[in-house]
C-alpha positions as MATLAB code, in Angstrom:
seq = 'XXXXXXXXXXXXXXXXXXXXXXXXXXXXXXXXXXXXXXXXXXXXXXXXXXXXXXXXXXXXXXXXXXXXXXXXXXXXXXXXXXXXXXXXXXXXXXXXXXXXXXXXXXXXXXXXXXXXXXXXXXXXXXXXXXXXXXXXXXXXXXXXXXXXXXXXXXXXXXXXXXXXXXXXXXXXXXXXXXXXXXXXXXXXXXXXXXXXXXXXXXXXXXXXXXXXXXXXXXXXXXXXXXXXXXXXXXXXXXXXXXXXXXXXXX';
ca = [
      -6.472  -19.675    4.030;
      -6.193  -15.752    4.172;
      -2.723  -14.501    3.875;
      -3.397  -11.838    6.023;
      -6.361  -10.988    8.204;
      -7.350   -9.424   11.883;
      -8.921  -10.645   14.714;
     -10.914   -7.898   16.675;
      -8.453   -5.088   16.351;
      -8.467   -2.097   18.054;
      -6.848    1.043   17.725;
      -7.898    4.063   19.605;
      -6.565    7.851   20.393;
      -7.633    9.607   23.646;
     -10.428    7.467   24.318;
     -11.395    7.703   20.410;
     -11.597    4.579   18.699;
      -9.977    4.392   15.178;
     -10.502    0.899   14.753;
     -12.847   -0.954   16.984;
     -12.413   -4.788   16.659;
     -12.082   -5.097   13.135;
     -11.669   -8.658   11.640;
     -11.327   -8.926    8.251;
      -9.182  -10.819    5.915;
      -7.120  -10.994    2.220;
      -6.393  -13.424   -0.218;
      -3.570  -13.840   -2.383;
      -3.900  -13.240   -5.687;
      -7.320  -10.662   -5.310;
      -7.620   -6.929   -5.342;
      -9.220   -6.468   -1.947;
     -10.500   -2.258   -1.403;
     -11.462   -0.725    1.936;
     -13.467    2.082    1.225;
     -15.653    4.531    3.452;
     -16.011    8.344    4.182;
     -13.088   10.450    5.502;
     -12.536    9.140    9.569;
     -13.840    5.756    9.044;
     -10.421    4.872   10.180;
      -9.121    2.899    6.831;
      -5.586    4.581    7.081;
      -5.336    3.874   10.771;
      -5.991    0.346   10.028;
      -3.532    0.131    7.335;
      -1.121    1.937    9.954;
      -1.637   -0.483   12.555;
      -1.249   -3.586   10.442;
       2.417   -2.292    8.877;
       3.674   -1.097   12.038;
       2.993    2.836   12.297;
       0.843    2.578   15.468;
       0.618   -0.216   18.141;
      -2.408   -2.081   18.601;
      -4.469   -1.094   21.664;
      -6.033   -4.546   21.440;
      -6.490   -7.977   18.517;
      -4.154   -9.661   16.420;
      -2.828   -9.370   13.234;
      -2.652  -12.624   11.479;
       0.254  -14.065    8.942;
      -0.888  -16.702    6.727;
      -3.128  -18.260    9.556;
      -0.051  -18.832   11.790;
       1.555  -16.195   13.025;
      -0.477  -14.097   15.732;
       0.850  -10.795   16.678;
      -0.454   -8.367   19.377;
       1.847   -5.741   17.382;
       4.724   -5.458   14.299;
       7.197   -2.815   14.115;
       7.774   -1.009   11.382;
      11.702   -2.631   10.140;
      10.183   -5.672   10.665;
       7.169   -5.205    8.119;
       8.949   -7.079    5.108;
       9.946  -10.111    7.286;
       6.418  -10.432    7.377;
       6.206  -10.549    3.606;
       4.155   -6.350    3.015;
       4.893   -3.859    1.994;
       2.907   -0.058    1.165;
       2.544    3.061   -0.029;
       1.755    6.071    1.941;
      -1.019    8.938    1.232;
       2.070   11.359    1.865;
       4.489   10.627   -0.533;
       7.996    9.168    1.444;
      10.808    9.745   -0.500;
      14.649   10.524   -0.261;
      14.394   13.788   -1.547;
      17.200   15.503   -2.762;
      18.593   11.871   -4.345;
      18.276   11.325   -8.077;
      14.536    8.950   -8.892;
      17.320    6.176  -10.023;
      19.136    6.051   -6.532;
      15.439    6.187   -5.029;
      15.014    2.796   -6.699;
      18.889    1.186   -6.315;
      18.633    2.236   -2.360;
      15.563   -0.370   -1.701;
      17.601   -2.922   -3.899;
      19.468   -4.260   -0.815;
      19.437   -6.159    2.203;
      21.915   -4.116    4.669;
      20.809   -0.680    6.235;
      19.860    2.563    4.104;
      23.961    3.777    5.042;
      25.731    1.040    3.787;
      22.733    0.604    0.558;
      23.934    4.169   -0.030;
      27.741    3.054   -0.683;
      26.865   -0.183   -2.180;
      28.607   -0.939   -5.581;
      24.993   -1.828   -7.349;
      25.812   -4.758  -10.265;
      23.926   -4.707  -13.651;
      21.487   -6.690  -12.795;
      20.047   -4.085   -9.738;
      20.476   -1.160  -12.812;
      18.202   -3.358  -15.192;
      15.681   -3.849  -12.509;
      15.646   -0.188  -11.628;
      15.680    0.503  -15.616;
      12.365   -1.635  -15.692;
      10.378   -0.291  -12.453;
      10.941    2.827  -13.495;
       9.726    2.617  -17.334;
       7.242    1.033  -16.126;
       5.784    4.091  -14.605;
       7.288    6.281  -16.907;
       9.968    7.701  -15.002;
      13.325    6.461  -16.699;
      13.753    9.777  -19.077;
      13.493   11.346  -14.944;
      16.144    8.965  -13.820;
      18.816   11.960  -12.920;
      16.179   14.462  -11.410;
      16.316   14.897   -8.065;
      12.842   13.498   -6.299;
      12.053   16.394   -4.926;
      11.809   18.157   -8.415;
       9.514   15.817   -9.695;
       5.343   16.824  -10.535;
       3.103   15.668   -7.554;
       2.115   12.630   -9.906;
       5.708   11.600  -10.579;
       6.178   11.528   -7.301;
       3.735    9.223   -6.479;
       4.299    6.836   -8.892;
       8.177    6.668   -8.292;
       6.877    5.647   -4.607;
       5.016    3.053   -6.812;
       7.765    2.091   -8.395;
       9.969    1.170   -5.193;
       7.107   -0.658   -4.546;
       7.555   -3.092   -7.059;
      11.306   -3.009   -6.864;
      10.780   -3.959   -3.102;
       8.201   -6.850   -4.653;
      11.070   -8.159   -7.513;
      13.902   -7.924   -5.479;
      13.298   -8.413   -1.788;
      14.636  -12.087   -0.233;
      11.852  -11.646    2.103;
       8.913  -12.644   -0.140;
       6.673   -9.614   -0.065;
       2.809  -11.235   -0.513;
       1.076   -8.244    0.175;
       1.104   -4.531   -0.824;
      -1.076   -1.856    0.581;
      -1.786    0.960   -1.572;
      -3.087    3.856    0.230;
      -4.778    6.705   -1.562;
      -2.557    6.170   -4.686;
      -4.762    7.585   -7.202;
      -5.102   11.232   -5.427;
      -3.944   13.872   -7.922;
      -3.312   11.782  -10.772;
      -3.596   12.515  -14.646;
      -5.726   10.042  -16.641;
      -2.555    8.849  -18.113;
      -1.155    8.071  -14.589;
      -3.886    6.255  -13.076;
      -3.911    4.234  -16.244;
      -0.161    3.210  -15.211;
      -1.340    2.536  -11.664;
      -3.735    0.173  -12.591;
      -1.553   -1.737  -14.688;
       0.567   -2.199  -12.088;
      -2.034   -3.448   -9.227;
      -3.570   -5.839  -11.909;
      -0.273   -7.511  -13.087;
       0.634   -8.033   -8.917;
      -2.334   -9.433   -8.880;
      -1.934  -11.738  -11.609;
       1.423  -12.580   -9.323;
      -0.521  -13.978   -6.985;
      -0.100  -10.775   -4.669;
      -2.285  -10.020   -2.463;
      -3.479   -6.417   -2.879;
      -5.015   -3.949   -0.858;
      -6.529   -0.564   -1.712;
      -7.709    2.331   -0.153;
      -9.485    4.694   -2.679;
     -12.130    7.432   -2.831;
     -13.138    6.717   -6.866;
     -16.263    4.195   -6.618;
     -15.665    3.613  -10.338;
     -11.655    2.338  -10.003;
     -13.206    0.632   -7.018;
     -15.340   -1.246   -9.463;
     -12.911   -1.731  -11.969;
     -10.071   -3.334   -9.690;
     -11.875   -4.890   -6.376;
     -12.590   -8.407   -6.223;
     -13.897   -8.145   -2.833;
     -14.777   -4.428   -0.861;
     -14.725   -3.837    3.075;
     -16.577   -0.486    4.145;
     -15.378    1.133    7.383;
     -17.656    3.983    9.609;
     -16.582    4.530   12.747;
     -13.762    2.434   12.529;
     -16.001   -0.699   12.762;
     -17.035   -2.650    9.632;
     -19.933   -1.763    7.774;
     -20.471   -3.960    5.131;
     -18.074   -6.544    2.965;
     -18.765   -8.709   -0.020;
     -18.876   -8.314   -4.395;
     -18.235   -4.367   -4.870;
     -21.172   -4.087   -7.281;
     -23.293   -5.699   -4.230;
     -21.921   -3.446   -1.360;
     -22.252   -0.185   -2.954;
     -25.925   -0.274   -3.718;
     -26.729   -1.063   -0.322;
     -28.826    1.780    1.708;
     -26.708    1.642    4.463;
     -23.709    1.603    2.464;
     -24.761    4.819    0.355;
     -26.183    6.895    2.997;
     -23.009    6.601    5.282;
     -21.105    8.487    2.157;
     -23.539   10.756    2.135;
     -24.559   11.571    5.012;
     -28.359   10.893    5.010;
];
């Protein structure tokens, strides 16, 4: 049974559709990529799964028993997700560490500001954040941080969301989070989607490089239009005629 999927979902702007009845579905433990050129609507559909925009029309499915018409944003990791954003979202003028101690907690951003955190939030924040390379940042302000370590300290309250939330977070959508990376980076990155993997998470990726695409997806939707194009093995989809001449254009 899919953890996650969508039953004819629509989401469309002044008469534009964004999404027209998609239904498609994830597994736990598999890599699944959406992939397609820029408009085919695969950020809008990540949007309108975790709460950013409403629905027009469809469900959104929870582990085959839950149907909702729509999800609000606060109430995105009662449903067990959480994401990343193509525009980094960050407190910015508070330390990286606080960045990571602030999503450690249960009660509202205010009182997760005040909270006394114990030793054992510090050595989870200590381990998120060496594991993308961030600890020696710890005391910079976020906003002072490279376009990369910014990015990857979103990635890392990511996983401290994952290892510390009471809510069970199953799924993680990672949107774009390879944009603007060093080598070194993206090698961090996909350590970290493989080993949520190996979790038993179910992960979802939006990404422009065919050849991480390759590397990471065990199963590939392609969006034009905002309807669904193709799905199956990546190595399968992207040599498909269809497939290659709605990237380029032909």
């Amino acid at each position: 049974m899919p953890i996650l999927s969508t039953k004819n979902l629509v989401k469309h702007f002044d008469g534009i559709y964004a999404v027209n009845k998609l239904s498609i579905s994830f597994e736990a433990g598999k890599i699944t990529s959406i992939v397609g050129p820029n408009g085919s609507g695969k950020s809008t559909f990540i949007n309108t799964i975790t709460g950013m925009h409403f629905p027009d029309a469809g469900e959104i499915i929870i582990s085959g028993s839950a149907h909702l018409t729509r999800i609000y944003p606060h109430d995105v990791p009662f449903y067990g997700m959480t994401r990343t954003f193509q525009d980094v979202r960050l407190f910015e003028q508070m330390p990286v560490l606080d960045n990571i101690l602030v999503v450690m907690t249960e009660r509202n951003i205010w009182s997760a500001l005040f909270e006394k955190h114990t030793s054992f939030h510090l050595a989870q924040a200590e381990a998120v954040l060496t594991k993308v390379g961030l600890w020696e940042k710890r005391n910079e302000l976020a906003k002072n941080l490279s376009y990369g370590q910014r990015k990857l300290l979103e990635i890392a309250r990511v996983l401290a969301i994952v290892h510390n939330s009471s809510s069970d977070i199953n799924v993680i959508f990672f949107d774009e989070p390879f944009a603007g990376l060093f080598p070194e980076m993206r090698k961090i990155v996909v350590t970290v989607m493989k080993e949520l993997r190996e979790q038993g998470k179910a992960v979802i990726l939006v990404e422009h490089n065919m050849d991480l695409i390759r590397e990471l997806s065990d199963y590939l939707y392609v969006l034009d239009a905002g309807q669904l194009l193709a799905e199956g093995k990546p190595e399968e989809v992207l040599a498909r005629k269809d497939v290659i001449e709605a990237y380029l254009g032909e």
